[in-house]
Short mmCIF file of C-alpha atoms in Angstrom, two decimals:
data_model
loop_
_atom_site.label_atom_id
_atom_site.label_comp_id
_atom_site.label_asym_id
_atom_site.label_seq_id
_atom_site.Cartn_x
_atom_site.Cartn_y
_atom_site.Cartn_z
CA MET A 1 5.69 -25.62 18.65
CA LYS A 2 2.22 -24.56 18.89
CA ALA A 3 0.67 -25.05 21.92
CA VAL A 4 -3.03 -24.04 24.21
CA THR A 5 -2.83 -22.25 26.46
CA ALA A 6 -3.90 -20.05 28.81
CA ASN A 7 -2.54 -17.42 31.53
CA GLN A 8 -5.49 -16.26 33.88
CA TYR A 9 -8.99 -17.86 34.35
CA GLY A 10 -11.51 -16.58 32.51
CA SER A 11 -14.14 -17.09 30.07
CA PRO A 12 -13.08 -19.40 26.57
CA GLU A 13 -11.69 -15.86 24.96
CA ILE A 14 -8.54 -16.17 26.65
CA ILE A 15 -7.59 -19.21 25.29
CA ASN A 16 -4.35 -18.93 23.54
CA THR A 17 -3.02 -21.04 20.72
CA VAL A 18 0.45 -19.77 20.35
CA GLU A 19 4.50 -21.17 20.02
CA VAL A 20 5.94 -22.04 22.73
CA PRO A 21 10.07 -23.93 22.62
CA LYS A 22 9.91 -27.44 22.76
CA PRO A 23 9.85 -28.74 25.64
CA ILE A 24 13.73 -30.48 26.52
CA ILE A 25 13.65 -33.75 28.94
CA ASN A 26 15.54 -34.48 31.68
CA LYS A 27 17.01 -38.22 31.98
CA ASN A 28 13.67 -39.72 33.73
CA GLU A 29 11.38 -37.65 31.03
CA ILE A 30 10.27 -38.87 27.13
CA LEU A 31 9.29 -36.60 24.07
CA ILE A 32 6.40 -37.53 22.66
CA GLU A 33 4.96 -36.06 19.30
CA VAL A 34 0.91 -36.16 20.35
CA LYS A 35 -1.06 -36.47 17.52
CA SER A 36 -4.87 -35.77 19.59
CA SER A 37 -4.70 -34.39 22.86
CA ALA A 38 -8.97 -35.03 24.83
CA ILE A 39 -11.03 -31.69 25.05
CA THR A 40 -12.22 -31.91 28.58
CA THR A 41 -15.20 -30.34 31.06
CA ALA A 42 -12.63 -30.69 33.65
CA ASP A 43 -10.06 -28.70 31.34
CA THR A 44 -12.66 -25.91 30.86
CA MET A 45 -12.83 -25.74 34.79
CA ILE A 46 -8.94 -25.40 35.03
CA ARG A 47 -9.19 -22.80 31.92
CA ALA A 48 -11.87 -20.99 34.56
CA GLY A 49 -10.24 -21.22 37.93
CA LYS A 50 -13.42 -22.92 38.82
CA PRO A 51 -14.69 -24.04 42.09
CA LYS A 52 -12.72 -20.84 42.98
CA PHE A 53 -10.63 -23.49 46.16
CA GLY A 54 -9.11 -25.40 43.75
CA ARG A 55 -7.47 -22.37 42.73
CA LEU A 56 -5.02 -23.10 46.26
CA PHE A 57 -3.71 -26.33 44.03
CA LEU A 58 -4.39 -25.14 40.67
CA GLY A 59 -2.75 -21.18 40.91
CA ILE A 60 -4.63 -18.34 42.19
CA SER A 61 -3.88 -15.42 40.65
CA LYS A 62 -3.12 -17.49 37.63
CA PRO A 63 -2.88 -20.96 36.54
CA LYS A 64 0.83 -22.66 37.67
CA LYS A 65 0.04 -24.07 34.40
CA SER A 66 0.16 -22.40 31.73
CA VAL A 67 -0.37 -25.04 28.79
CA LEU A 68 -4.51 -26.88 28.14
CA GLY A 69 -4.83 -30.34 28.14
CA THR A 70 -4.19 -34.25 29.92
CA GLY A 71 -5.86 -36.44 28.07
CA PHE A 72 -3.36 -37.26 24.73
CA ALA A 73 -1.86 -39.93 22.14
CA GLY A 74 1.58 -39.50 20.03
CA VAL A 75 4.45 -41.23 18.76
CA ILE A 76 7.75 -40.83 20.93
CA SER A 77 10.57 -38.86 19.68
CA GLU A 78 12.59 -38.49 22.26
CA ILE A 79 13.59 -40.46 25.58
CA GLY A 80 16.30 -39.51 28.57
CA SER A 81 19.00 -41.27 29.06
CA GLU A 82 17.79 -43.34 32.05
CA VAL A 83 14.51 -44.59 30.58
CA SER A 84 14.98 -48.57 29.67
CA ASN A 85 11.14 -49.30 29.80
CA TRP A 86 10.39 -46.55 26.32
CA LYS A 87 11.96 -46.11 22.43
CA VAL A 88 11.84 -43.86 20.35
CA GLY A 89 8.52 -45.08 17.61
CA ASP A 90 6.31 -46.29 20.07
CA LYS A 91 2.81 -45.18 19.98
CA VAL A 92 1.72 -44.36 23.30
CA PHE A 93 -1.45 -42.28 25.18
CA GLY A 94 -1.94 -41.35 28.24
CA GLU A 95 -2.26 -39.20 30.98
CA THR A 96 -1.07 -36.09 32.89
CA SER A 97 -2.75 -35.45 35.94
CA THR A 98 -1.33 -31.94 37.61
CA ASP A 99 0.72 -31.35 35.35
CA PHE A 100 -1.14 -30.65 32.24
CA GLY A 101 0.95 -29.74 28.67
CA ALA A 102 -0.40 -32.68 26.48
CA ASN A 103 -3.11 -29.94 24.15
CA ALA A 104 0.07 -29.16 22.49
CA GLN A 105 2.54 -30.35 19.64
CA PHE A 106 5.22 -31.93 22.20
CA LEU A 107 4.56 -33.10 25.38
CA LYS A 108 7.32 -33.74 28.10
CA ILE A 109 6.50 -37.18 30.96
CA ASP A 110 8.30 -38.58 32.85
CA LYS A 111 8.80 -42.42 32.47
CA ASP A 112 6.21 -44.16 34.28
CA ALA A 113 4.00 -41.51 34.26
CA THR A 114 0.71 -42.71 33.20
CA MET A 115 0.79 -44.08 29.57
CA LEU A 116 0.74 -47.22 28.31
CA GLU A 117 1.17 -48.25 24.41
CA MET A 118 -1.75 -48.06 21.51
CA ILE A 119 -3.69 -50.82 21.11
CA ASN A 120 -3.73 -49.84 16.84
CA ASP A 121 -3.14 -46.48 15.28
CA ASP A 122 -6.34 -44.86 16.13
CA TYR A 123 -4.92 -41.35 18.20
CA ALA A 124 -8.30 -39.98 18.30
CA THR A 125 -10.19 -42.67 20.59
CA HIS A 126 -6.94 -43.58 22.84
CA SER A 127 -6.38 -40.04 23.49
CA VAL A 128 -9.66 -39.37 25.06
CA MET A 129 -9.60 -43.07 26.78
CA CYS A 130 -8.05 -41.36 29.95
CA ASP A 131 -11.43 -38.64 30.54
CA GLY A 132 -14.86 -40.62 31.24
CA THR A 133 -14.10 -44.06 30.53
CA LEU A 134 -11.39 -44.39 33.25
CA THR A 135 -13.14 -42.43 35.56
CA SER A 136 -16.33 -44.44 34.67
CA TYR A 137 -14.59 -47.11 35.66
CA ASN A 138 -13.11 -46.03 38.77
CA PHE A 139 -16.46 -45.61 40.22
CA LEU A 140 -17.81 -48.46 38.81
CA HIS A 141 -15.32 -51.35 38.92
CA ASN A 142 -12.95 -49.52 41.97
CA ILE A 143 -14.69 -48.24 43.87
CA ILE A 144 -18.12 -49.16 44.49
CA LYS A 145 -17.75 -52.46 42.51
CA LEU A 146 -21.01 -53.64 40.43
CA LYS A 147 -22.91 -56.11 40.82
CA ASN A 148 -25.24 -58.01 38.16
CA THR A 149 -28.06 -56.98 40.77
CA ASP A 150 -27.32 -53.80 41.36
CA LYS A 151 -30.00 -50.91 39.58
CA ILE A 152 -28.24 -47.76 39.19
CA LEU A 153 -28.99 -44.11 37.37
CA ILE A 154 -26.89 -42.60 36.01
CA ASN A 155 -27.50 -39.00 35.01
CA GLY A 156 -25.58 -37.58 31.84
CA GLY A 157 -25.98 -40.33 30.21
CA SER A 158 -24.10 -39.38 26.68
CA GLY A 159 -21.34 -37.36 28.54
CA SER A 160 -18.06 -38.95 27.82
CA LEU A 161 -18.12 -40.59 31.45
CA GLY A 162 -21.92 -41.72 30.83
CA VAL A 163 -21.15 -43.21 27.72
CA ALA A 164 -18.89 -45.34 29.51
CA ALA A 165 -20.55 -46.40 32.63
CA ILE A 166 -23.50 -47.18 30.94
CA GLN A 167 -21.13 -49.36 29.43
CA LEU A 168 -19.32 -50.36 32.43
CA ALA A 169 -22.94 -50.94 33.49
CA LYS A 170 -24.68 -54.00 31.66
CA ILE A 171 -21.70 -55.71 30.88
CA VAL A 172 -21.53 -56.49 34.49
CA GLY A 173 -25.17 -56.99 33.99
CA CYS A 174 -26.85 -54.34 35.87
CA GLU A 175 -30.43 -52.12 35.75
CA VAL A 176 -29.35 -49.32 33.93
CA THR A 177 -30.73 -46.44 33.51
CA ALA A 178 -29.91 -43.07 31.84
CA VAL A 179 -30.98 -39.53 31.71
CA CYS A 180 -30.72 -37.50 29.45
CA SER A 181 -31.89 -34.97 26.83
CA ASP A 182 -34.50 -35.99 23.97
CA LYS A 183 -32.70 -35.88 21.07
CA ASN A 184 -29.79 -38.25 22.84
CA ILE A 185 -32.06 -40.63 23.68
CA GLU A 186 -32.22 -43.17 20.86
CA PHE A 187 -27.70 -42.94 21.33
CA VAL A 188 -27.48 -43.34 24.89
CA LYS A 189 -30.26 -46.63 23.67
CA LYS A 190 -28.72 -47.99 21.56
CA LEU A 191 -25.31 -48.45 24.05
CA GLY A 192 -27.82 -50.10 26.66
CA ALA A 193 -29.30 -48.37 28.47
CA ASP A 194 -32.73 -50.35 29.69
CA LYS A 195 -34.49 -47.50 29.44
CA VAL A 196 -34.35 -43.70 29.09
CA ILE A 197 -34.91 -40.68 31.57
CA ASN A 198 -35.48 -37.00 29.32
CA TYR A 199 -34.76 -34.09 31.71
CA LYS A 200 -37.07 -31.84 30.32
CA GLU A 201 -39.87 -33.72 31.14
CA VAL A 202 -39.11 -36.03 34.30
CA ASP A 203 -37.13 -35.39 37.57
CA PHE A 204 -35.52 -38.27 38.10
CA THR A 205 -35.46 -36.99 41.76
CA LYS A 206 -39.07 -37.81 42.32
CA LEU A 207 -39.39 -41.46 40.80
CA ASN A 208 -41.84 -44.12 42.57
CA HIS A 209 -38.35 -47.06 41.75
CA LYS A 210 -34.87 -47.18 44.12
CA PHE A 211 -31.52 -47.54 43.07
CA ASN A 212 -28.57 -49.43 44.27
CA TYR A 213 -26.24 -46.60 42.91
CA ILE A 214 -26.82 -43.22 41.50
CA PHE A 215 -23.28 -41.88 39.19
CA ASP A 216 -23.68 -38.01 38.86
CA THR A 217 -21.39 -37.78 36.43
CA VAL A 218 -21.85 -34.00 35.85
CA GLY A 219 -23.22 -32.66 39.92
CA LYS A 220 -26.14 -31.58 38.25
CA SER A 221 -27.69 -32.69 41.09
CA SER A 222 -26.84 -33.17 45.09
CA PHE A 223 -27.16 -36.31 47.21
CA SER A 224 -30.26 -34.32 49.77
CA ARG A 225 -31.79 -33.84 45.96
CA CYS A 226 -31.47 -37.91 45.86
CA LYS A 227 -30.92 -39.26 48.39
CA ASP A 228 -35.08 -40.03 48.59
CA ILE A 229 -34.85 -42.09 45.56
CA LEU A 230 -31.09 -44.38 47.37
CA GLU A 231 -31.76 -47.71 48.81
CA ASN A 232 -31.42 -48.00 52.38
CA ASP A 233 -27.48 -48.79 51.32
CA GLY A 234 -27.07 -46.63 48.51
CA LYS A 235 -24.76 -44.63 47.17
CA TYR A 236 -24.55 -41.11 45.29
CA LEU A 237 -21.79 -41.01 42.89
CA THR A 238 -19.83 -37.81 41.65
CA PRO A 239 -16.93 -36.83 40.46
CA VAL A 240 -17.59 -32.91 40.37
CA LEU A 241 -16.63 -32.04 43.92
CA ASN A 242 -17.76 -28.66 45.94
CA LEU A 243 -17.62 -27.19 49.14
CA ASN A 244 -21.48 -28.31 50.11
CA MET A 245 -20.38 -31.24 49.40
CA ILE A 246 -17.89 -31.54 52.64
CA PRO A 247 -20.07 -31.30 55.51
CA GLN A 248 -21.86 -34.25 53.43
CA LEU A 249 -18.93 -36.30 52.93
CA LEU A 250 -18.01 -35.82 56.65
CA LEU A 251 -21.64 -37.41 57.48
CA ASN A 252 -21.71 -40.57 55.63
CA ILE A 253 -19.87 -42.21 59.13
CA PHE A 254 -23.16 -41.73 60.91
CA ARG A 255 -25.83 -42.93 57.67
CA LYS A 256 -25.79 -45.97 55.36
CA LYS A 257 -26.85 -44.49 51.95
CA LYS A 258 -23.57 -42.12 51.45
CA LEU A 259 -21.54 -39.78 49.08
CA VAL A 260 -18.53 -41.30 46.94
CA PHE A 261 -16.12 -38.65 45.45
CA SER A 262 -13.20 -39.43 43.54
CA ALA A 263 -10.57 -37.75 41.82
CA THR A 264 -9.62 -40.91 39.26
CA GLY A 265 -6.79 -38.23 37.83
CA LEU A 266 -4.72 -38.21 41.32
CA LEU A 267 -4.81 -41.41 41.85
CA LYS A 268 -0.64 -43.05 41.46
CA PRO A 269 -0.07 -44.41 38.01
CA LYS A 270 0.22 -47.64 37.99
CA GLU A 271 -3.44 -47.66 39.28
CA LEU A 272 -3.93 -45.65 37.12
CA LYS A 273 -2.57 -47.69 33.90
CA SER A 274 -3.90 -51.73 35.44
CA PHE A 275 -7.47 -49.81 35.53
CA LEU A 276 -6.59 -48.89 32.01
CA ASN A 277 -5.31 -52.63 30.59
CA GLU A 278 -8.65 -53.88 31.61
CA ILE A 279 -10.17 -50.30 29.71
CA LEU A 280 -8.32 -52.63 26.74
CA HIS A 281 -9.24 -55.57 27.42
CA LEU A 282 -13.22 -54.72 27.10
CA ILE A 283 -12.51 -52.91 23.60
CA LYS A 284 -10.27 -55.59 22.67
CA THR A 285 -13.01 -57.82 23.04
CA ASN A 286 -15.73 -55.54 21.01
CA LYS A 287 -17.95 -55.67 24.93
CA LEU A 288 -16.68 -51.50 24.77
CA THR A 289 -16.06 -48.77 22.87
CA ILE A 290 -15.72 -45.11 22.56
CA PRO A 291 -17.78 -42.54 20.17
CA LEU A 292 -16.15 -39.95 18.75
CA THR A 293 -18.26 -36.60 18.14
CA ASN A 294 -16.80 -33.43 17.91
CA GLN A 295 -12.21 -33.01 16.07
CA TYR A 296 -11.14 -29.45 16.69
CA ASN A 297 -8.03 -27.53 15.95
CA TYR A 298 -5.28 -25.07 17.27
CA SER A 299 -7.83 -22.68 15.26
CA ASN A 300 -11.03 -23.62 16.83
CA ILE A 301 -9.66 -24.70 20.12
CA ILE A 302 -11.88 -21.54 21.85
CA ASP A 303 -15.54 -23.05 19.76
CA ALA A 304 -14.74 -26.35 21.53
CA HIS A 305 -14.77 -24.76 24.92
CA LYS A 306 -18.17 -23.28 24.51
CA TYR A 307 -19.52 -25.98 23.31
CA ILE A 308 -18.88 -27.78 26.52
CA GLU A 309 -20.14 -25.48 27.70
CA THR A 310 -23.28 -25.69 27.10
CA GLY A 311 -24.26 -28.60 28.84
CA ARG A 312 -24.87 -30.64 25.57
CA LYS A 313 -21.66 -32.32 25.07
CA VAL A 314 -22.42 -35.32 23.58
CA ALA A 315 -19.51 -38.01 24.21
CA ASN A 316 -15.74 -37.71 23.86
CA ILE A 317 -14.64 -34.66 21.68
CA TYR A 318 -10.39 -33.82 20.98
CA LEU A 319 -7.82 -32.42 19.10
CA VAL A 320 -5.84 -33.05 16.46
CA ASN A 321 -2.30 -31.32 15.83
#
């Protein structure tokens, strides 16, 4: 089968599309024929081995898992002898967390992993659902439990997390300020943002009004830079961890304004599946959409990683089989 691999850390050019053996499942596993898989900012960071302290978990000198990708959608082609909750032919989507392996024609996964049945035949949309949408849901609805009286600023409003966060915040009834480039302002407004800031013209950390929450979806700012525009008990939220944040996280116990980090993909499958069920309900009731932009295949997967590393990725991009 074809698979997208990175056998060392480095630039997008180290990516290879190669033929590898189809996975062999055990009695508790499922084999999925992947129809579409997500290509994410996290994928590019893992490929590059950044931040470097992450290599302690992913592999010191090279990745422990060479096949890239975590988000997927496809059809179950084989089940293990002790699998009773799924059957061959089921259309499913989910994510593999630190097992990776989604950017391939076939994927094996545990029967109790983060995986649900698809609600329609849109493989592309389902394959990216566990990236920005799931992460933003965890932060806004699970961790901070947004209220309709809250004011939130979303940095990276046009990215995968941002487009989901804007909609999720507006569903609650929040006042939403989004930060993006000038070319994406209209796109972000259509998603529901009340105010949009062009980061090329305005430094949002110098604004004269305050927010209950700042959701830095791209990790380009910091708690230190943003604390002056937070309310007295406000929180700076980010899914991007760096070593400079460790002392700030430890200092949370001494202050009302707080830095909040979470690695959504490392939560237990049971919890993630409950979030996904809520997300599916919002999609089915036409309250939430998952915008897609670029489609890639095995021949131009390197271009996808280069595009993400420009810092200009809009919404969600994906790989088709």
